[in-house]
CSV table of C-alpha atoms and ligand atoms in Angstrom, one decimal:
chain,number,residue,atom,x,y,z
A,30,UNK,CA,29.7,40.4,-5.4
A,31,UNK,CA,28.4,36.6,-5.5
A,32,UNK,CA,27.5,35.9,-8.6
A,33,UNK,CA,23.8,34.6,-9.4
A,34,UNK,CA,22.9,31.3,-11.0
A,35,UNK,CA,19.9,31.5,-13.0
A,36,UNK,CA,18.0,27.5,-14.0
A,37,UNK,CA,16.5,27.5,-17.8
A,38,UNK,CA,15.8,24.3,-19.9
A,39,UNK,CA,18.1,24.0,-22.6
A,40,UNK,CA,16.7,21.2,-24.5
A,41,UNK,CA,14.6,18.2,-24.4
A,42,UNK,CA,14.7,14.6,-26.0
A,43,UNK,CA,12.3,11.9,-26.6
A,44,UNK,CA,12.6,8.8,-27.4
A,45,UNK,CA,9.8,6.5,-28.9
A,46,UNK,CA,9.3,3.0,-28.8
A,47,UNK,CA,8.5,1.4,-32.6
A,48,UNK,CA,5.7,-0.5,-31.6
A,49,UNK,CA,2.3,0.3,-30.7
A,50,UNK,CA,-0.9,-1.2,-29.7
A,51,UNK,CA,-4.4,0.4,-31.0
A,52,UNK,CA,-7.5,0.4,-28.2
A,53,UNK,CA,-9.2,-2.3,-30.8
A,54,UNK,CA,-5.9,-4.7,-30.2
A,55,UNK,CA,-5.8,-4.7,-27.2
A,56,UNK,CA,-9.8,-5.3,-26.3
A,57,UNK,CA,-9.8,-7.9,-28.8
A,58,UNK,CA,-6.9,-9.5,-26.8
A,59,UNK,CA,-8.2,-8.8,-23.4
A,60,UNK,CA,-11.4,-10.3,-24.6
A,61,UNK,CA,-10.4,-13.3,-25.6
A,62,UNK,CA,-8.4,-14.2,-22.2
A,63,UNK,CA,-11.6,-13.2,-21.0
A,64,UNK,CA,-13.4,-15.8,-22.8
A,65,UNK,CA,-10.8,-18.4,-22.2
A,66,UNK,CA,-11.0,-17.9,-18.4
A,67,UNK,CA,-14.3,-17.8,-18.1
A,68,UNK,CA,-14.4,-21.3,-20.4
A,69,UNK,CA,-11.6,-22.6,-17.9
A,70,UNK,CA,-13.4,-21.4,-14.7
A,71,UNK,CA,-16.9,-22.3,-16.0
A,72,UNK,CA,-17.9,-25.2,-13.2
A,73,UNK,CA,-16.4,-22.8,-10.4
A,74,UNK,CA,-18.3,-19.7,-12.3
A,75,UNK,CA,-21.8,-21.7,-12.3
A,76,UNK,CA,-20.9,-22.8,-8.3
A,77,UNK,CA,-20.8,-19.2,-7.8
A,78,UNK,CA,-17.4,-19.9,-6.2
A,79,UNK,CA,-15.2,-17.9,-8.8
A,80,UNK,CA,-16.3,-14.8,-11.0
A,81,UNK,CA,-16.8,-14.4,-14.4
A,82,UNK,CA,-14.7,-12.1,-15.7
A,83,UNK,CA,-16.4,-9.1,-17.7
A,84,UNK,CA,-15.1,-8.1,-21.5
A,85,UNK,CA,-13.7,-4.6,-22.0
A,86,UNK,CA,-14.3,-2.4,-24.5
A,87,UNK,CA,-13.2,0.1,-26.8
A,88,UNK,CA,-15.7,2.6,-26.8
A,89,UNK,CA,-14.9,2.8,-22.9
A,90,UNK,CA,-11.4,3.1,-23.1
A,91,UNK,CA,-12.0,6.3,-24.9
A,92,UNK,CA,-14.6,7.6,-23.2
A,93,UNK,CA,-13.1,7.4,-19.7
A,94,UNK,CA,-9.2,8.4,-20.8
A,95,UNK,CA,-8.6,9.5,-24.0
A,96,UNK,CA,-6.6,6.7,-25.1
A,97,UNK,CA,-6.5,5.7,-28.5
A,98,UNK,CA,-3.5,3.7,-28.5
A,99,UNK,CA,0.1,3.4,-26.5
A,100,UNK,CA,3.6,2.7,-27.3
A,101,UNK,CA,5.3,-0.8,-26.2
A,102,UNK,CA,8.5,-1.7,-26.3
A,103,UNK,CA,7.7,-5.3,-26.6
A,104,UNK,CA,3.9,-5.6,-28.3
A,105,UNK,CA,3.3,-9.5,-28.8
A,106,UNK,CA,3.4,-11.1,-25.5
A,107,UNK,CA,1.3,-8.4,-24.4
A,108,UNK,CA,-1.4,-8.8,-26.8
A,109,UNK,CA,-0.5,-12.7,-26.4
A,110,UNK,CA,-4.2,-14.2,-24.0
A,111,UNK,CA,-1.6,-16.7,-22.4
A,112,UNK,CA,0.6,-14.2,-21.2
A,113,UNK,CA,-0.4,-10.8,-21.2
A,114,UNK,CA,2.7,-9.5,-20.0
A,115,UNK,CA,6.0,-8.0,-22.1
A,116,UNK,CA,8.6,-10.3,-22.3
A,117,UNK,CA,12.2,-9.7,-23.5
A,118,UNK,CA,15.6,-11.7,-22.9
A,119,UNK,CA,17.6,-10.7,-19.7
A,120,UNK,CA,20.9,-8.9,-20.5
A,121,UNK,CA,24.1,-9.6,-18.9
A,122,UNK,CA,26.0,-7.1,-16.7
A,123,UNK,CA,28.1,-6.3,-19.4
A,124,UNK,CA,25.7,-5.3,-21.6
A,125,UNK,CA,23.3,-1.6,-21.7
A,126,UNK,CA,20.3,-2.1,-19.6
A,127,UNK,CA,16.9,-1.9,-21.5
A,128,UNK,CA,15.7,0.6,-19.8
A,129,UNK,CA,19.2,2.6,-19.4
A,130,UNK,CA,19.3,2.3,-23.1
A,131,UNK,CA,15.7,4.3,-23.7
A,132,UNK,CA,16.8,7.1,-21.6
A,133,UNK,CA,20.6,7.2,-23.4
A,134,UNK,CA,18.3,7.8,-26.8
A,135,UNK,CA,16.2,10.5,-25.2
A,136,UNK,CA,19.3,12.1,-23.6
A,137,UNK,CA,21.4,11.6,-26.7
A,138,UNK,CA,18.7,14.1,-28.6
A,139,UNK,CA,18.6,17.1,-25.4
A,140,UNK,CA,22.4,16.8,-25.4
A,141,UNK,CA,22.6,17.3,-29.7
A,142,UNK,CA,19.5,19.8,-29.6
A,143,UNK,CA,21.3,21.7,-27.3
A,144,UNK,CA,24.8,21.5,-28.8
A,145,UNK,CA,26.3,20.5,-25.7
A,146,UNK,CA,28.7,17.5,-25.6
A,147,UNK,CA,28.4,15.4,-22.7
A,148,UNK,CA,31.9,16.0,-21.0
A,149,UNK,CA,30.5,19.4,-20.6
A,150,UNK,CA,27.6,17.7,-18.0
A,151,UNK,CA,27.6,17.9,-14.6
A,152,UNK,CA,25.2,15.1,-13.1
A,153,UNK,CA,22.7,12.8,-14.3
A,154,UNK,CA,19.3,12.2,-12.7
A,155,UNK,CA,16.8,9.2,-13.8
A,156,UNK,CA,13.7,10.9,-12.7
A,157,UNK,CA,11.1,7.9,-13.1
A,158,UNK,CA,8.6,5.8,-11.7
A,159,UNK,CA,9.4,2.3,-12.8
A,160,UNK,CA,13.2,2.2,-12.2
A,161,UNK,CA,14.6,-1.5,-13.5
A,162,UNK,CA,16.4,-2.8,-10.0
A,163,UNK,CA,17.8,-1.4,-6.9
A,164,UNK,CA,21.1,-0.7,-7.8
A,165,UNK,CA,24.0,0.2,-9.3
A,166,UNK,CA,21.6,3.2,-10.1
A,167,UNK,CA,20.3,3.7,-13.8
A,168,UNK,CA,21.5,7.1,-13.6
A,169,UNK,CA,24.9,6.0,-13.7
A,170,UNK,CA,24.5,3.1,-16.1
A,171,UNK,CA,23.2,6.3,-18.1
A,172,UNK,CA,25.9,8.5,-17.2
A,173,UNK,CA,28.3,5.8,-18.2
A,174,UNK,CA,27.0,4.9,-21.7
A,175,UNK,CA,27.2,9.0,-22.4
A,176,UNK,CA,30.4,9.7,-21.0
A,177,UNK,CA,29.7,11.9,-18.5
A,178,UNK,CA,31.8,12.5,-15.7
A,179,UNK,CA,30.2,14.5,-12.5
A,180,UNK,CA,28.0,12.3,-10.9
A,181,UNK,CA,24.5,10.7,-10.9
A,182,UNK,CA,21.4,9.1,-9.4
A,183,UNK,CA,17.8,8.1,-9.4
A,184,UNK,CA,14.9,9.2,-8.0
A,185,UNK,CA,11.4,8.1,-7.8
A,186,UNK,CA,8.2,10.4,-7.3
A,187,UNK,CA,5.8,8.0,-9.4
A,188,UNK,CA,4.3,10.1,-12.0
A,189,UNK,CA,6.0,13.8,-10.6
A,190,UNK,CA,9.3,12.0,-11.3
A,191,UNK,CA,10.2,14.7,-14.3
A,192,UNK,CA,9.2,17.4,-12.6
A,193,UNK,CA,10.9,17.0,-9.1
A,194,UNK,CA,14.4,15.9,-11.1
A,195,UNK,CA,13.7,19.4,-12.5
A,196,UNK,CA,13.2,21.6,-9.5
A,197,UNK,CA,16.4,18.9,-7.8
A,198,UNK,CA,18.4,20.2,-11.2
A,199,UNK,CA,17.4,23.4,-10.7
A,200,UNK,CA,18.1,23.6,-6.9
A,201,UNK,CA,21.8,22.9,-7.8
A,202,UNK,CA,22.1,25.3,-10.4
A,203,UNK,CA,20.9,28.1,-8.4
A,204,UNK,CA,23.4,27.0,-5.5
A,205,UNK,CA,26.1,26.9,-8.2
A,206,UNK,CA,26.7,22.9,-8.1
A,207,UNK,CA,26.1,22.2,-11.1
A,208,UNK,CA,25.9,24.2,-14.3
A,209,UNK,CA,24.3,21.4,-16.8
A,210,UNK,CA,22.0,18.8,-15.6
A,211,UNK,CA,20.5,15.6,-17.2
A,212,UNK,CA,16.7,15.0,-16.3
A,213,UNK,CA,16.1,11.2,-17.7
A,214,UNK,CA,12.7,9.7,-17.6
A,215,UNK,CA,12.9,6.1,-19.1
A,216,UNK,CA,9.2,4.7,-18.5
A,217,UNK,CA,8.7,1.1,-19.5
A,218,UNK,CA,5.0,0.9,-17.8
A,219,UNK,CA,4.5,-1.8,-19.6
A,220,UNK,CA,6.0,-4.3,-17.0
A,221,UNK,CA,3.8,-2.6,-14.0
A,222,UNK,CA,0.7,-2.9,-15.6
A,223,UNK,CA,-1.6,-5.8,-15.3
A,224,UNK,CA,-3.0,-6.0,-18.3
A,225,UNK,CA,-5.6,-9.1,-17.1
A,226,UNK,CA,-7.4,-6.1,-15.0
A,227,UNK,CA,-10.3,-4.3,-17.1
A,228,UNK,CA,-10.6,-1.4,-14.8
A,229,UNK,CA,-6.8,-0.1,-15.7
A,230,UNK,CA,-5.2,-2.9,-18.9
A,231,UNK,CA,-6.0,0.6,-21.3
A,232,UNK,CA,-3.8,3.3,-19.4
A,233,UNK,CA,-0.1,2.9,-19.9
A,234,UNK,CA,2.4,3.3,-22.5
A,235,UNK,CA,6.4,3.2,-23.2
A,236,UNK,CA,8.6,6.1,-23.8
A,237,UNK,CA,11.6,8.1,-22.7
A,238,UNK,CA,12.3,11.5,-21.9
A,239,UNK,CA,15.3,14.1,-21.3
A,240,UNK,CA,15.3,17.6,-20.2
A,241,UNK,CA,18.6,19.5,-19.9
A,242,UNK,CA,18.7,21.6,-17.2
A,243,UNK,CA,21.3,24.8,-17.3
A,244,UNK,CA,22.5,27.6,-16.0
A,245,UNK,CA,21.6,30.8,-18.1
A,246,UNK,CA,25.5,31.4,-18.4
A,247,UNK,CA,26.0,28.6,-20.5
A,248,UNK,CA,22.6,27.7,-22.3
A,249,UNK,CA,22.1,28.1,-25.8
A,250,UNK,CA,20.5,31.4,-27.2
A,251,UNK,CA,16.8,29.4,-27.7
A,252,UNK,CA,15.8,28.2,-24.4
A,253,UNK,CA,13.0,28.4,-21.5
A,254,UNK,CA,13.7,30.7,-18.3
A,255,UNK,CA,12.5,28.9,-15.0
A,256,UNK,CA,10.9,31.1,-13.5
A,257,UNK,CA,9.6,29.1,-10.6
A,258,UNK,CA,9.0,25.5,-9.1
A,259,UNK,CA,7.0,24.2,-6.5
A,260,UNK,CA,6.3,21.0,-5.4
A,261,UNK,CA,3.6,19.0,-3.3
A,262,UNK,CA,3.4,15.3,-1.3
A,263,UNK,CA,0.3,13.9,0.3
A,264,UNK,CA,0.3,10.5,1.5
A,265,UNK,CA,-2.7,8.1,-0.3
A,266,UNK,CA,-3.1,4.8,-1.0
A,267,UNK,CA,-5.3,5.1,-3.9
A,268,UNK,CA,-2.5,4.5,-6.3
A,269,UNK,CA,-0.5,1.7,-5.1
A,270,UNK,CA,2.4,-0.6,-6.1
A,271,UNK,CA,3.0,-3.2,-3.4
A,272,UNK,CA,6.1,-4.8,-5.3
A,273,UNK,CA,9.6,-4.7,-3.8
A,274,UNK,CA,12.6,-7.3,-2.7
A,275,UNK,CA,11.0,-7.3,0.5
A,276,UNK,CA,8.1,-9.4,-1.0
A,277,UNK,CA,10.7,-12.2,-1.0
A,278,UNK,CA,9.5,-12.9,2.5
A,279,UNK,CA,6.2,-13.8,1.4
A,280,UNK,CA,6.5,-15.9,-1.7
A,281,UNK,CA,2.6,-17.6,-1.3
A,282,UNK,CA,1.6,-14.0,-2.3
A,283,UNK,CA,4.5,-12.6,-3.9
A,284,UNK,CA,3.3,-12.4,-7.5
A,285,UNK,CA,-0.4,-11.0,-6.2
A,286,UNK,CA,-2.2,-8.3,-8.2
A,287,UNK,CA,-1.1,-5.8,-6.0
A,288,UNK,CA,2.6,-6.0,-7.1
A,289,UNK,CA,1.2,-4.1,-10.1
A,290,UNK,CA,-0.2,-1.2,-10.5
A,291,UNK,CA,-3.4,-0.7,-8.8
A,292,UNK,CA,-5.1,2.9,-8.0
A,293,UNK,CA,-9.1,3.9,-6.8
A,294,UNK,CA,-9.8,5.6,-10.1
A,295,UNK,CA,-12.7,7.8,-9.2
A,296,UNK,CA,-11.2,8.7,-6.1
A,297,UNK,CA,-7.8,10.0,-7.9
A,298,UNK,CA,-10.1,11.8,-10.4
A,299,UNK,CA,-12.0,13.3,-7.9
A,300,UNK,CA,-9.0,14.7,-5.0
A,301,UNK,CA,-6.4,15.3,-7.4
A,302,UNK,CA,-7.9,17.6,-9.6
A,303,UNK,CA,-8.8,20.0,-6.8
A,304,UNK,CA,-5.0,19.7,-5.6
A,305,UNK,CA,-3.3,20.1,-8.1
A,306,UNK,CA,-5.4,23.4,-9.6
A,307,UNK,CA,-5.4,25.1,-6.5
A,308,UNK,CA,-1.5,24.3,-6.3
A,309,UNK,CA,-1.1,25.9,-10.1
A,310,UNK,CA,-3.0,29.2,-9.2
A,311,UNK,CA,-1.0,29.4,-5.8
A,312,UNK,CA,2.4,29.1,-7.2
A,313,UNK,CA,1.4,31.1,-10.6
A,314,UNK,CA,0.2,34.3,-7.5
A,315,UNK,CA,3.8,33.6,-5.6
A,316,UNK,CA,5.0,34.1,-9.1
A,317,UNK,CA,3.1,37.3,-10.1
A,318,UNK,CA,1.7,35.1,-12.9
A,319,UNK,CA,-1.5,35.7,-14.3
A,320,UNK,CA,-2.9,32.0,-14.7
A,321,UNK,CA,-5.6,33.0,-17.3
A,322,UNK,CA,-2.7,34.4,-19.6
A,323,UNK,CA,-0.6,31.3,-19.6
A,324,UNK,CA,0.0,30.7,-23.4
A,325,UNK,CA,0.2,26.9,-22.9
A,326,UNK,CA,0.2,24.3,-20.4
A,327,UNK,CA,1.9,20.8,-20.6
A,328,UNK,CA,0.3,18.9,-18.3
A,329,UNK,CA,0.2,15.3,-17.1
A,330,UNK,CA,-1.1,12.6,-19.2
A,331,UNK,CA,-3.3,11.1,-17.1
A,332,UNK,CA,-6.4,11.5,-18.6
A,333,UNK,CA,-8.4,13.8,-20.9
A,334,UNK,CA,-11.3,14.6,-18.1
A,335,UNK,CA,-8.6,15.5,-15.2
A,336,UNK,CA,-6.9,17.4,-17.7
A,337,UNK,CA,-10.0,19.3,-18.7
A,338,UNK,CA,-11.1,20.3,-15.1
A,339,UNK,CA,-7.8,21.7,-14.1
A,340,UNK,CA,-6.8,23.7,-17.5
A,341,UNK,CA,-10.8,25.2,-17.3
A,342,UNK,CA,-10.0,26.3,-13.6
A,343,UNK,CA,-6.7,27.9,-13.7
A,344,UNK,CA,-7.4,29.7,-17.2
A,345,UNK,CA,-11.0,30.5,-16.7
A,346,UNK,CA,-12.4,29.1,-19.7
A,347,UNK,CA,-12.6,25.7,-21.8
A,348,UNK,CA,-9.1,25.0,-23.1
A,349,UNK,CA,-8.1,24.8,-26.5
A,350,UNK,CA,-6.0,21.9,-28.0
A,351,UNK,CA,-3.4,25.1,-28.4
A,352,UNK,CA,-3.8,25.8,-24.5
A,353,UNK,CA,-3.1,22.4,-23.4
A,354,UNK,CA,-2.1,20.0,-26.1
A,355,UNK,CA,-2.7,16.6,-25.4
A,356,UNK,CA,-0.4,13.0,-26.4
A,357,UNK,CA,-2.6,10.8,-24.3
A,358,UNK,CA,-4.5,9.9,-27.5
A,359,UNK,CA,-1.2,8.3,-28.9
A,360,UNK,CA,1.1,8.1,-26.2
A,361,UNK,CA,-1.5,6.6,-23.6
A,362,UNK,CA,0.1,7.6,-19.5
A,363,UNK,CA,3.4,7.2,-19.9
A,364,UNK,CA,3.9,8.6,-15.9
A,365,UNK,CA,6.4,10.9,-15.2
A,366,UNK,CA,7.1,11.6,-18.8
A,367,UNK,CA,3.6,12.8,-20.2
A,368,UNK,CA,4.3,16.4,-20.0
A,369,UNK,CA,7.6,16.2,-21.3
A,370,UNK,CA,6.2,14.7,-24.3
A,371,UNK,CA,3.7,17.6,-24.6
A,372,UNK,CA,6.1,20.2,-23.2
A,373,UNK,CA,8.6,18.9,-26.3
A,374,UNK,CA,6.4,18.1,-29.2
A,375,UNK,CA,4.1,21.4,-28.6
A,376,UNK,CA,6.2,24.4,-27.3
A,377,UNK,CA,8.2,25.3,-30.9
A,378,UNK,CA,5.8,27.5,-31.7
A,379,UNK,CA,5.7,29.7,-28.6
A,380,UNK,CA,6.9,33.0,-29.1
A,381,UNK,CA,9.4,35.2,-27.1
A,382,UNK,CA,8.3,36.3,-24.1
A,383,UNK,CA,5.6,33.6,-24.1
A,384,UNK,CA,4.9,31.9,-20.5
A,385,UNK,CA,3.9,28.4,-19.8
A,386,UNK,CA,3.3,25.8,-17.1
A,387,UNK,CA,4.7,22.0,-16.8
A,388,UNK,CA,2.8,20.5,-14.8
A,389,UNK,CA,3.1,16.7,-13.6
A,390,UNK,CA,0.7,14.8,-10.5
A,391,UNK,CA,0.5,11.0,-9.8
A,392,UNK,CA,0.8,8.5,-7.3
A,393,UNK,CA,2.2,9.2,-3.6
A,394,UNK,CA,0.0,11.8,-4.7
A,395,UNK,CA,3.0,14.1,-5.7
A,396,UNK,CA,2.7,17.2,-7.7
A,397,UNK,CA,5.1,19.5,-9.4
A,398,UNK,CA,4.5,22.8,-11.4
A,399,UNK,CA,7.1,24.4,-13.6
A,400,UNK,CA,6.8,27.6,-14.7
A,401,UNK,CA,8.6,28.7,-18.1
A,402,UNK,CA,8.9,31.8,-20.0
A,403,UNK,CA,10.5,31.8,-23.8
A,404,UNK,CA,13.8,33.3,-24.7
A,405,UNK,CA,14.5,33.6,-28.2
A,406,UNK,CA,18.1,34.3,-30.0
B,74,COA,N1,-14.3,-1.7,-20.5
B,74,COA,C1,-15.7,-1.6,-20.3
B,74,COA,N2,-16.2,-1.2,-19.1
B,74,COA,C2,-15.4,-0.9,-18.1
B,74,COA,C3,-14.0,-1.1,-18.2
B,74,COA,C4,-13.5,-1.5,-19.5
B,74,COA,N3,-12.2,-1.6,-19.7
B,74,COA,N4,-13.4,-0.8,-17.1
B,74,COA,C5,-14.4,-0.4,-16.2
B,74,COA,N5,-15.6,-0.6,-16.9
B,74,COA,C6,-17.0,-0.3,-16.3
B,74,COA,C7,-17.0,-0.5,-14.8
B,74,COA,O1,-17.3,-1.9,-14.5
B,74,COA,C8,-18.2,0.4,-14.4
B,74,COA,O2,-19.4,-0.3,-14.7
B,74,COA,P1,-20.6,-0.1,-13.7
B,74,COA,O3,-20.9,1.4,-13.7
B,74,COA,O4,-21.7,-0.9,-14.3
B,74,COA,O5,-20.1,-0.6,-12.3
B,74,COA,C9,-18.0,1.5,-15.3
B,74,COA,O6,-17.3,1.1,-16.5
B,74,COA,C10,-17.3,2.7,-14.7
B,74,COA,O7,-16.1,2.3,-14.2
B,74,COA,P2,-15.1,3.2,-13.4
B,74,COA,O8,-13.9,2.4,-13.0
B,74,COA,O9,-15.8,3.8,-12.3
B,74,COA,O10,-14.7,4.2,-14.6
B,74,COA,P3,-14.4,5.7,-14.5
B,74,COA,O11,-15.4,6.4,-15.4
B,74,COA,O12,-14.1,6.2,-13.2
B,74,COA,O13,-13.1,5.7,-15.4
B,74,COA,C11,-10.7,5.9,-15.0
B,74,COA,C12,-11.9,5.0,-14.9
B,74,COA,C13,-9.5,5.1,-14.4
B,74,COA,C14,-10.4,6.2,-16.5
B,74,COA,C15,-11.0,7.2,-14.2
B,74,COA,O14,-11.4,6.9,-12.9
B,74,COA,C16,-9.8,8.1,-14.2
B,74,COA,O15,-9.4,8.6,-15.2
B,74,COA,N6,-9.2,8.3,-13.0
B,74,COA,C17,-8.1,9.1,-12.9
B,74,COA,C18,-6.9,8.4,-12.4
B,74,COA,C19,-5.8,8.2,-13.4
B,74,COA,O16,-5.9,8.5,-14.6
B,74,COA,N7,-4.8,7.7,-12.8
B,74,COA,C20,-3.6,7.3,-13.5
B,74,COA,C21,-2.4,7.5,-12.7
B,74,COA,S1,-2.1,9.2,-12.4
């Protein structure tokens, strides 16, 4: 008889950057680029030919997210009104990559949490949105700098990064690829941000995360069941990153706002929330899950309100802090990782038998639900 491979998540790591920037830093930054264009522009202003630039504030940011503050990896240039951008010296070949090196820390803490030494991994995957070049891949920069033989690559679903490098890991477990997977979500947002635009300088942060991905035969005693995974692509434009090599054939516009990040707010707010709750209470049905007795949900870290909405329509009520923790308050978006952060710093506590939902959504939109039950030793 063929035997049966069954996905759980052995571990997770997170690494976070030393260095963070409060809502009341970075407003007082932002404002005073603000005032220093406007004093530069002021002719053009008063010609009506060039727009004043409007101040942010704090009492906004936290209104309309959640944010409080957000991790950098780099925090003075940012907060710098002359260049409001991070900054850090390029690295030869020979040396780690910056972002290879957050994900090797996050990685480094599944792999010891787990007890499982990395020639004992099969394959690496760098599940994130804001990968550092092209190639050689950072998955096997990673892969490298752990010592893991097997093989490795990246992918990039924006903000579902985490969770589609989970269902990927998964898939090969259950086909019997692989037996232990590395899920790596280095995000330094930091560098796709524009942090001269009001509307979205507040939203993103630094980290890394790593989930290990196992077959049941081989995972420690402690660990979380899979019990299903679903994910979900619609094509929008209304959260958009234009950058790319091939904007070397246009230099005169090359280094245009819309090689950051840009996205239609409201609009995300408004057919996301729909999609991705509807999604949750489908899959949890396929799953003979009872959405309203989900113990916890780890959701996306996009923002308190979307958050909110979708918790209070797949469990039926208002959710508790317990019911879906949040880390946007500290952590700000950090994209594909946000759940991961929850999913690792809130789910000690669960008990045996207890049955959550990871749950990521984003640009491209992309959406991915993970659905996790507890085992105990
Ligand atoms: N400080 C002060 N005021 C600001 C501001 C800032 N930093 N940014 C925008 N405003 C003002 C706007 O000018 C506008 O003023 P008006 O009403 O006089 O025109 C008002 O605040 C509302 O702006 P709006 O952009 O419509 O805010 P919002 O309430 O929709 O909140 C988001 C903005 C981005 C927080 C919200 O749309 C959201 O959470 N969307 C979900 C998308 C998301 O989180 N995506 C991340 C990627 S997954």
């Amino acid at each position: 008889m063929e035997a049966t491979h069954r996905p759980v998540i052995s571990s997770t790591g997170l690494f976070t950057p030393s260095e963070s920037i409060s809502n009341e830093e970075l407003v007082e930054s932002f404002n005073k680029y603000v005032e220093l264009f406007n004093a530069e522009n002021a002719d053009a202003i008063a010609a009506g030919g060039v727009e004043a630039l409007a101040p942010s504030s704090v009492e906004f940011i936290e209104k309309a997210s959640g944010i409080k503050a957000r991790n950098v990896m780099v925090k003075d240039p940012i907060l710098d009104p002359e260049t409001m951008s991070p900054r850090w010296e390029e690295r030869g070949n020979d040396e780690l990559s910056i972002l290879a090196e957050i994900g090797v820390k996050a990685a480094r803490q599944a792999l010891e949490r787990a007890g499982r030494r990395p020639e004992n991994v099969d394959a690496v995957l760098c599940a994130a949105s804001n990968m550092q070049r092209p190639y050689p891949a950072m998955a096997i920069e990673i892969q490298q700098a752990l010592g893991i033989d097997g093989f490795a690559f990246d992918m990039n679903v924006a903000c579902s990064s985490a969770t589609f490098g989970i269902q990927t890991a998964a898939d090969y477990i259950r086909a019997g690829n692989a037996k232990s997977v590395l899920v790596v979500s280095p995000e330094i947002t930091s560098g796709h941000l524009n942090w001269r635009d009001r509307d979205s300088h507040f939203i993103f942060g630094d980290v890394a995360t790593a989930v290990l991905v196992e077959d049941a035969a081989i995972a420690p005693p402690d660990h979380w069941d899979i019990l299903g995974t679903r994910l979900k692509t619609v094509f929008s434009n209304n959260i958009r990153n234009n950058f790319g090599f091939l904007n070397r054939a246009h230099p005169e516009t090359s280094n245009a706002a819309d090689k950051l990040f840009v996205q239609e707010g409201r609009k995300v707010f408004k057919e996301v929330v729909p999609m991705v709750a509807q999604m949750i209470v489908d899959e949890a049905e396929r799953l003979s899950i009872d959405p309203r007795g989900l113990r916890r949900l780890w959701l996306h870290q996009a923002n308190t309100g979307m958050n909110r909405l979708i918790a209070h329509r797949v469990l039926g009520h208002e959710a508790s802090e317990d019911e879906s923790p949040t880390v946007l308050d500290t952590y700000g978006n950090t994209s594909s990782a946000g759940s991961i952060i929850a999913f690792h710093l809130h789910s000690e506590d669960l008990a045996e038998g207890d049955t959550g939902l990871i749950c990521s959504f984003g640009a491209g939109y992309s959406a991915g639900t993970v659905f996790v039950r507890k085992t105990a030793a």
